[in-house]
Coordinates of C-alpha atoms in Angstrom, one line a residue:
X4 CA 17.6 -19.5 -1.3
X5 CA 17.4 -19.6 -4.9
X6 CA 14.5 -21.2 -6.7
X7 CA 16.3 -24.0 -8.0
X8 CA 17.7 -24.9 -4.9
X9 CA 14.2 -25.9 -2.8
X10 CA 13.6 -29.4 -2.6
X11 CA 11.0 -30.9 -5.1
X12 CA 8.2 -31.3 -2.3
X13 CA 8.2 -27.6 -1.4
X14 CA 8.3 -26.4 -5.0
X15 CA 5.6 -28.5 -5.6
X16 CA 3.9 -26.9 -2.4
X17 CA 4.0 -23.2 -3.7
X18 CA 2.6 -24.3 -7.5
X19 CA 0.0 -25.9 -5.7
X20 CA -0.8 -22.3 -3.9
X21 CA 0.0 -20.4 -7.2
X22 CA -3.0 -22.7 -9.0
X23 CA -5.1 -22.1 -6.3
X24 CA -5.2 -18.5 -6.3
X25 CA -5.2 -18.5 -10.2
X26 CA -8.3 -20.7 -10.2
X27 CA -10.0 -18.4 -7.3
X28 CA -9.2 -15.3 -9.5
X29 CA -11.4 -16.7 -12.5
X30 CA -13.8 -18.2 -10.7
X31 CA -14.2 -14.7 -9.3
X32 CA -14.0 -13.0 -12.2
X33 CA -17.1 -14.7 -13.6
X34 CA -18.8 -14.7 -10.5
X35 CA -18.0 -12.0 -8.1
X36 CA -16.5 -12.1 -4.8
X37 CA -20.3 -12.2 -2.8
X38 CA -20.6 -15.8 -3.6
X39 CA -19.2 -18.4 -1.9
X40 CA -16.8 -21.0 -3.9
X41 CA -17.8 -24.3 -3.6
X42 CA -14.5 -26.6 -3.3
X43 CA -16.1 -29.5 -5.4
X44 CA -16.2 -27.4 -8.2
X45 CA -13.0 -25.3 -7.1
X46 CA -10.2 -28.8 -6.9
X47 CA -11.4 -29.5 -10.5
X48 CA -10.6 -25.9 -11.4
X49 CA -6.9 -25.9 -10.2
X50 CA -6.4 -30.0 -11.0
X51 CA -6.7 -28.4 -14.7
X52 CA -4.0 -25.6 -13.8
X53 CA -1.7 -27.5 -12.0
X54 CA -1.6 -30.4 -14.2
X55 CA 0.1 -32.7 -11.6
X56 CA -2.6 -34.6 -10.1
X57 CA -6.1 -34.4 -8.5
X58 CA -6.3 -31.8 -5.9
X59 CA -8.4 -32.4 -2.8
X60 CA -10.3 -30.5 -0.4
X61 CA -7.3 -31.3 2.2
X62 CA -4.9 -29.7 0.1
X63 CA -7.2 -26.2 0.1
X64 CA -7.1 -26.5 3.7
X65 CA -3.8 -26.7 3.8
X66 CA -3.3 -23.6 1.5
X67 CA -5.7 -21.8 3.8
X68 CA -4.2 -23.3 7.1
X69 CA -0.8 -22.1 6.3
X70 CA -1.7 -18.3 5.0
X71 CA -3.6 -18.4 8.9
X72 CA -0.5 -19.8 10.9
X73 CA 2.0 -17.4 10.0
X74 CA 3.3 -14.0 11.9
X75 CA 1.1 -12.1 9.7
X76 CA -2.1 -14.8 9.4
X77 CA -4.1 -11.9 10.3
X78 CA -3.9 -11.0 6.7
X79 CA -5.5 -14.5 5.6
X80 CA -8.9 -13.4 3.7
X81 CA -9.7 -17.0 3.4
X82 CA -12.2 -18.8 5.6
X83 CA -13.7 -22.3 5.0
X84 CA -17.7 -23.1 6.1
X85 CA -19.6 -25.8 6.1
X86 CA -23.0 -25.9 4.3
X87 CA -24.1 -29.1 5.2
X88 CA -25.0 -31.8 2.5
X89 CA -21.6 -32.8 1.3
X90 CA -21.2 -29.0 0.2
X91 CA -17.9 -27.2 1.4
X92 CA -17.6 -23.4 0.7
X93 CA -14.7 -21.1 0.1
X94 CA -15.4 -17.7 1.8
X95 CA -14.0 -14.5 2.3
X96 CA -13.9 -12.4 5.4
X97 CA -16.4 -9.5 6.1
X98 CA -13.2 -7.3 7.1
X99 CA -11.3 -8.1 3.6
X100 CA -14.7 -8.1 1.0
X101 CA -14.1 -3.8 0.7
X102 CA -11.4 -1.3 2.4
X103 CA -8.0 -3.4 2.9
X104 CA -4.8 -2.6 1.3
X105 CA -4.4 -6.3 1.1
X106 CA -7.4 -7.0 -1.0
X107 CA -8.9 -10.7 -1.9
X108 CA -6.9 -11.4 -4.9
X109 CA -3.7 -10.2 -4.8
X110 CA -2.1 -13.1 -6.2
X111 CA 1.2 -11.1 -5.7
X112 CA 0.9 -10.4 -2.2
X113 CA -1.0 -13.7 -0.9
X114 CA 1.6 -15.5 -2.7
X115 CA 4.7 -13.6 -0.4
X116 CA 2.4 -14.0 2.6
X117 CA 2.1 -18.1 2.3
X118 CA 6.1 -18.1 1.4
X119 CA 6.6 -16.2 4.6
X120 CA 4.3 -18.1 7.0
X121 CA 6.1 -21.8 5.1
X122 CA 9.3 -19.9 6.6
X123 CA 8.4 -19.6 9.6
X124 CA 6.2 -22.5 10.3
X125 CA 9.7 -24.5 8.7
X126 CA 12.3 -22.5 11.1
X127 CA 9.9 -23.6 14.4
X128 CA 9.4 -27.5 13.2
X129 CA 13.5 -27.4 12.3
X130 CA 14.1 -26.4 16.0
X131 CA 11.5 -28.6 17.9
X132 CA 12.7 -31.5 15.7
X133 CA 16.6 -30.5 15.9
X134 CA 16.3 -30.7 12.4
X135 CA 20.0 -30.7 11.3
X136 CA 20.9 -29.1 8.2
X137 CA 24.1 -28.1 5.9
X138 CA 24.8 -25.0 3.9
X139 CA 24.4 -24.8 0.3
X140 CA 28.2 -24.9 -0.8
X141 CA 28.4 -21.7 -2.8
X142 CA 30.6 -22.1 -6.4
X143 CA 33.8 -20.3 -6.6
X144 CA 33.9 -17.6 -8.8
X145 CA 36.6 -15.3 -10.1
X146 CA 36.2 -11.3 -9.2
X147 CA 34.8 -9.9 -5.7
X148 CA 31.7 -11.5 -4.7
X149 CA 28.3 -10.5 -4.8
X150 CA 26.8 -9.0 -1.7
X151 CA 23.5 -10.7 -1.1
X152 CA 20.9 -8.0 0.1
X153 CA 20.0 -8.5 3.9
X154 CA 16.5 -7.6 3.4
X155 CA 15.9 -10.5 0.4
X156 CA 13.1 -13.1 1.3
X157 CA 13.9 -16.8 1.1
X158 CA 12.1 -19.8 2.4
X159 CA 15.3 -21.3 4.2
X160 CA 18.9 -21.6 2.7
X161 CA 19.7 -25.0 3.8
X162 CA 19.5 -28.1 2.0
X163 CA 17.7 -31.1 4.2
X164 CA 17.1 -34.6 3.3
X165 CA 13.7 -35.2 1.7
X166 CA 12.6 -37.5 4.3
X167 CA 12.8 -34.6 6.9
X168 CA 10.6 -32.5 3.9
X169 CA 7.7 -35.3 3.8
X170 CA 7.5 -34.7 7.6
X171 CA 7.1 -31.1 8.0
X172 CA 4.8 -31.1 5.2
X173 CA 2.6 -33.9 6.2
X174 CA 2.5 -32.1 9.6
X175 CA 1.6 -28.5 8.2
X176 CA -2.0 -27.0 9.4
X177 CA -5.6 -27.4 7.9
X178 CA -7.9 -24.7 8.1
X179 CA -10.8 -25.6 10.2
X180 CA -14.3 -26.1 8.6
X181 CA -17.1 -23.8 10.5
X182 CA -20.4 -24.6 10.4
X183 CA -22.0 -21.5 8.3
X184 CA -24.9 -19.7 10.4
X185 CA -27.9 -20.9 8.0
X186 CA -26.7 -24.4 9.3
X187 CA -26.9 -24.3 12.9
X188 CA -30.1 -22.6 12.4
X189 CA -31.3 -25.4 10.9
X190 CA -29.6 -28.2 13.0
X191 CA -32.9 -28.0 15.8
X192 CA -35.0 -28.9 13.5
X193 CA -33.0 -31.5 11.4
X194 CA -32.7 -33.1 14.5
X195 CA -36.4 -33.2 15.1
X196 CA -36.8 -34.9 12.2
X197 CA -34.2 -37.6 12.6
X198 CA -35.9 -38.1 16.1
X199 CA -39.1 -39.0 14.5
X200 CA -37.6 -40.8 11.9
X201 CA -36.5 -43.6 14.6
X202 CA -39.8 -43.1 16.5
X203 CA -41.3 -44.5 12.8
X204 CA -38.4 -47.2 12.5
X205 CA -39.3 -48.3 16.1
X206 CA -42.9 -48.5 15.6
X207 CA -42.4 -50.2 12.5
X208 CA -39.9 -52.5 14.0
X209 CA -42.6 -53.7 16.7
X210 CA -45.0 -54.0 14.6
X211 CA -43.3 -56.5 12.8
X212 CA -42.6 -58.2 15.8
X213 CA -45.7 -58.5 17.1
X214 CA -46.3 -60.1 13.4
X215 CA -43.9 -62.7 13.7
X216 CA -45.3 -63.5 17.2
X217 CA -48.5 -64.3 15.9
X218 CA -47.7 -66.6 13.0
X219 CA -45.2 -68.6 15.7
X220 CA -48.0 -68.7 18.5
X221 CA -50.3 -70.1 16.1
X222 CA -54.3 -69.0 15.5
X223 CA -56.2 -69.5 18.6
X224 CA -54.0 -66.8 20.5
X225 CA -54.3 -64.4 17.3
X226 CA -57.4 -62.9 18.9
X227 CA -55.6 -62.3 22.2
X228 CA -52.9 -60.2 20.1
X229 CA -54.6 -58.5 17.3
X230 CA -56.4 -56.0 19.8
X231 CA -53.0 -54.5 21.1
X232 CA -51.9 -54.2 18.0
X233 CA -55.0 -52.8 16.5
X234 CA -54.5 -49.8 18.8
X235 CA -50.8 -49.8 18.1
X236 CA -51.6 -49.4 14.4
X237 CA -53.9 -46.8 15.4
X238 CA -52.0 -45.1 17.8
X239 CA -49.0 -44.7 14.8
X240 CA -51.5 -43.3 12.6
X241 CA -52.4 -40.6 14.8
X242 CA -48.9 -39.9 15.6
X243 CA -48.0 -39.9 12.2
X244 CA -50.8 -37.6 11.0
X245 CA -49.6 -35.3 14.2
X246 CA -46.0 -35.0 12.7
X247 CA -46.7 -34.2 9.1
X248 CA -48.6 -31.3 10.3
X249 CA -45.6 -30.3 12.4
X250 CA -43.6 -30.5 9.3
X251 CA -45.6 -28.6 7.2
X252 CA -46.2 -25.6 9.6
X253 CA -42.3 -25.9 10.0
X254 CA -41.7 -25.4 6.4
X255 CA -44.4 -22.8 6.3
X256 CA -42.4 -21.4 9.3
X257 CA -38.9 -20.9 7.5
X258 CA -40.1 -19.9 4.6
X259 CA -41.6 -17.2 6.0
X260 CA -38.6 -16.2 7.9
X261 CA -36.2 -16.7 4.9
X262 CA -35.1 -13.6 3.1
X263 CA -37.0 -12.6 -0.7
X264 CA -34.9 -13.8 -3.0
X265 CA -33.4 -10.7 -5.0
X266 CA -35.0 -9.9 -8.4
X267 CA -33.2 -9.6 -11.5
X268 CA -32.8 -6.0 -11.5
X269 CA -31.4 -6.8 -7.9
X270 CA -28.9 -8.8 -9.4
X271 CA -27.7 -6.9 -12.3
X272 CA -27.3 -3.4 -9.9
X273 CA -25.3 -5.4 -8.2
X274 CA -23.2 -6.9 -10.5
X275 CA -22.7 -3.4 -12.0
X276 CA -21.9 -2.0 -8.8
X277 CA -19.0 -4.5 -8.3
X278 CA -17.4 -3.9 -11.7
X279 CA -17.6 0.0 -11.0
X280 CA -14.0 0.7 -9.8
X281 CA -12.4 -1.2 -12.8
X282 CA -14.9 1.4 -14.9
X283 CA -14.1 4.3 -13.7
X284 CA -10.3 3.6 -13.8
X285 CA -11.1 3.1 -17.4
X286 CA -13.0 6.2 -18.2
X287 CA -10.2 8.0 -16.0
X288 CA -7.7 6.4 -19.3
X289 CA -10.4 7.5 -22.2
X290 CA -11.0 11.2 -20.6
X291 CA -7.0 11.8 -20.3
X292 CA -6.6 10.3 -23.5
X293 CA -8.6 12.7 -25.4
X294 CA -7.6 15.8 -23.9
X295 CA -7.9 16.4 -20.5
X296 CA -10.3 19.2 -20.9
X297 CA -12.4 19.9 -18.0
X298 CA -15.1 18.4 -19.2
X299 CA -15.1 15.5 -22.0
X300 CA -17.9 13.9 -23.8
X301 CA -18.0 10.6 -26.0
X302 CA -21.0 8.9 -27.6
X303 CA -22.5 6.2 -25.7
X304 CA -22.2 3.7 -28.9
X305 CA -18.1 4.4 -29.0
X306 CA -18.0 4.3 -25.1
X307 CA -19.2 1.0 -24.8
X308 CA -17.3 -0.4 -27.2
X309 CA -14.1 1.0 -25.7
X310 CA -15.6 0.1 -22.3
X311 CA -16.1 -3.9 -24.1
X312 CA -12.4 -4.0 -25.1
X313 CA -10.8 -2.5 -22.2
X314 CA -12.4 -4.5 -19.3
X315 CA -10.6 -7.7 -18.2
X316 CA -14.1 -9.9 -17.8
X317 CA -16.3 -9.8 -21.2
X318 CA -19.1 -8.2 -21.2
X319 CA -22.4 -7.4 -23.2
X320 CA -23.4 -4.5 -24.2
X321 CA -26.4 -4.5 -21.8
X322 CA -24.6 -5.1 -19.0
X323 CA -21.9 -2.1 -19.6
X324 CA -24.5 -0.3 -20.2
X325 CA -25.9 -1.3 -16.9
X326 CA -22.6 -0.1 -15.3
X327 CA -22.5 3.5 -17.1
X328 CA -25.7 4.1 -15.4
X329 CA -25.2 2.9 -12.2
X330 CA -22.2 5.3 -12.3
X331 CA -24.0 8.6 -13.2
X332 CA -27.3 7.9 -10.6
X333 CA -26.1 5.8 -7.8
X334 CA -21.8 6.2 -7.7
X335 CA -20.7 9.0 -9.0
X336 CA -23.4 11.3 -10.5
X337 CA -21.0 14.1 -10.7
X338 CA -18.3 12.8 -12.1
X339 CA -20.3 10.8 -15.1
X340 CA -24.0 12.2 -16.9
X341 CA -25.5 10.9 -19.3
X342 CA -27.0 13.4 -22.0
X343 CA -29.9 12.4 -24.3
X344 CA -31.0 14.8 -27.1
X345 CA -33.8 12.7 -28.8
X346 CA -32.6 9.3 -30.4
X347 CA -28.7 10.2 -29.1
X348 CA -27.5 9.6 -26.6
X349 CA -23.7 10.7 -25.4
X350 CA -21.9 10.4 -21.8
X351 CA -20.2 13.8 -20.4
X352 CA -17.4 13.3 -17.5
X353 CA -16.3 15.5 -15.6
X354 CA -12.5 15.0 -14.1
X355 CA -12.8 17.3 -11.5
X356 CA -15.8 15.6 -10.0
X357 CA -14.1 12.3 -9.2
X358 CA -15.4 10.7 -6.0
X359 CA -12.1 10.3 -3.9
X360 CA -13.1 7.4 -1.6
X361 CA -14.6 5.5 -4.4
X362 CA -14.3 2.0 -2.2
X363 CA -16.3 3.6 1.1
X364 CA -19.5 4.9 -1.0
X365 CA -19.6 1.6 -2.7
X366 CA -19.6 -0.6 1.0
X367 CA -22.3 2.0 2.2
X368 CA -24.4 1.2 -1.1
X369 CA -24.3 -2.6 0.3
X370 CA -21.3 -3.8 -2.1

């Protein structure tokens, strides 16, 4: 079906799914793909690509629930988790972070996938809902016609009224939201806490009672009363001085149990690693652009300037810097050295040398 011939709501559908895989792709760009994307943060992000309206966290799910529901939803590298608080988290799957030929953002690819899943989810509500439908009436033209190609993709070649549209789409599936693992670790002990938050209310709640009954009863039955609720009162404050020492060696607890957080140095290995295959397939361009030799040597000042200006994402100088030498000691120390003689320092690579299953070493050094 040509482009111009989907109704309004479905074009409208697949923009929405273009802006939200544009707005992933620079919000991983800046970020890297390790960290999960909070959805406040990410419907702001493709509300200012779309430019239609506001986009919600409904409409993610739906872009997520449709890539899941179709013949290959296999292929979805989307998952949504729930971090408690109010705060919602894009994530993607341990078996499509490193080693898939679908990759997380292959616009190109994702794209085809949700067209082909809307296709098919379409074709099984048309036939459940005896949808009826009327070909597009082709325009004559003068000559021998053109043979469409059987293997051409299309969302459906039929024009329907809009009302049948509105329903399919308002019936199209939501991801579900998980709870993320940190959560339920932490749902025992949340709900310990709420319990004694109503054992306080309730205590407090009597107490006030027991109040009120003295100032109706009047002040020669105030006696009679005040020595329950003298021990009440003392009874809470035991209690109470029982629980905040539960809390506090609970705290003590999970803190102790709760991972170091990475150091700096952690973080920028890391972030070098990630950047390494886009590197390398730039040095691969600079080496057979000055030769091909067998062995080729540059300057470290010129190669990081090159490295600057070629690289999609900006970066400083430290941090390509950073990447050059997590090449030549942790990726591939054969295929990139670094050379210092004194104040000057140059970077040798070696063409031969080039690791072959660049994306495997990086998984097994914990990308």
């Amino acid at each position: 079906m040509a482009p111009q011939a989907l109704p309004t709501a479905l074009v409208d559908l697949l923009a929405l799914h273009s802006c939200f895989l544009t707005a992933l792709s620079l919000h991983y760009a800046h970020n890297g793909t390790a960290t999960p994307v909070d959805l406040r943060g990410l419907t702001q992000s493709i509300s200012a690509v779309w430019k239609q309206r506001s986009v919600s966290i409904d409409d993610i799910r739906v872009c997520v629930g449709v890539l899941s529901a179709g013949p290959s939803g296999a292929m979805n590298p989307f998952s949504i988790s729930d971090y408690s608080h109010g705060k919602i988290c894009l994530e993607i799957r341990d078996e499509h972070k490193m080693g898939t030929t679908l990759g997380p953002l292959n616009e190109e690819v994702l794209q085809a996938l949700f067209m082909e899943s809307l296709d098919a989810l379409w074709r099984t509500w048309k036939e459940s809902h005896g949808c009826a439908a009327r070909p597009i009436a082709m325009p004559k033209r003068r000559g021998r016609p053109r043979k469409i190609p059987i293997a051409q993709k299309t969302i459906e070649s039929f024009v329907v009224d809009d009302a049948a549209i509105s329903k399919f789409i308002a019936q199209l599936p939501q991801a579900e939201i998980t709870l993320c693992s940190a959560a339920i670790a932490l749902a025992p002990m949340r709900e310990k806490g709420r319990k004694r938050l109503r054992e306080l209310k309730d205590s407090t709640s009597q107490g006030r009672s027991q109040k009120k009954l003295r100032e109706t009863t009047g002040k020669e039955n105030e006696p009679a009363v005040s020595q329950p609720a003298q021990a009440k009162i003392t009874e809470f404050a035991s209690v109470r001085k029982a629980n905040l020492l539960d809390r506090i060696l609970a705290k003590q607890a999970v803190a102790a149990a709760a991972p170091a957080p990475a150091t700096p140095a952690e973080l920028q290995r890391k972030a070098a690693l990630e950047r390494s295959e886009e590197v390398i397939g730039v040095l691969s361009l600079l080496a057979a652009g000055k030769g091909g030799g067998a062995r080729v040597s540059f300057s470290m000042t010129a190669l990081l300037q090159n490295l600057q200006n070629s690289i999609r994402s900006p970066l400083s100088r430290e941090e390509t810097l950073k990447c050059v030498e997590v090449l030549a000691s942790e990726v591939a120390p054969g295929y990139v050295n670094i050379v210092k003689m004194g104040a000057i320092s140059s970077v040798v690579i070696n063409p031969v040398m080039r690791p072959v299953d660049l994306r495997n070493r990086l998984v097994a050094l914990g990308v």
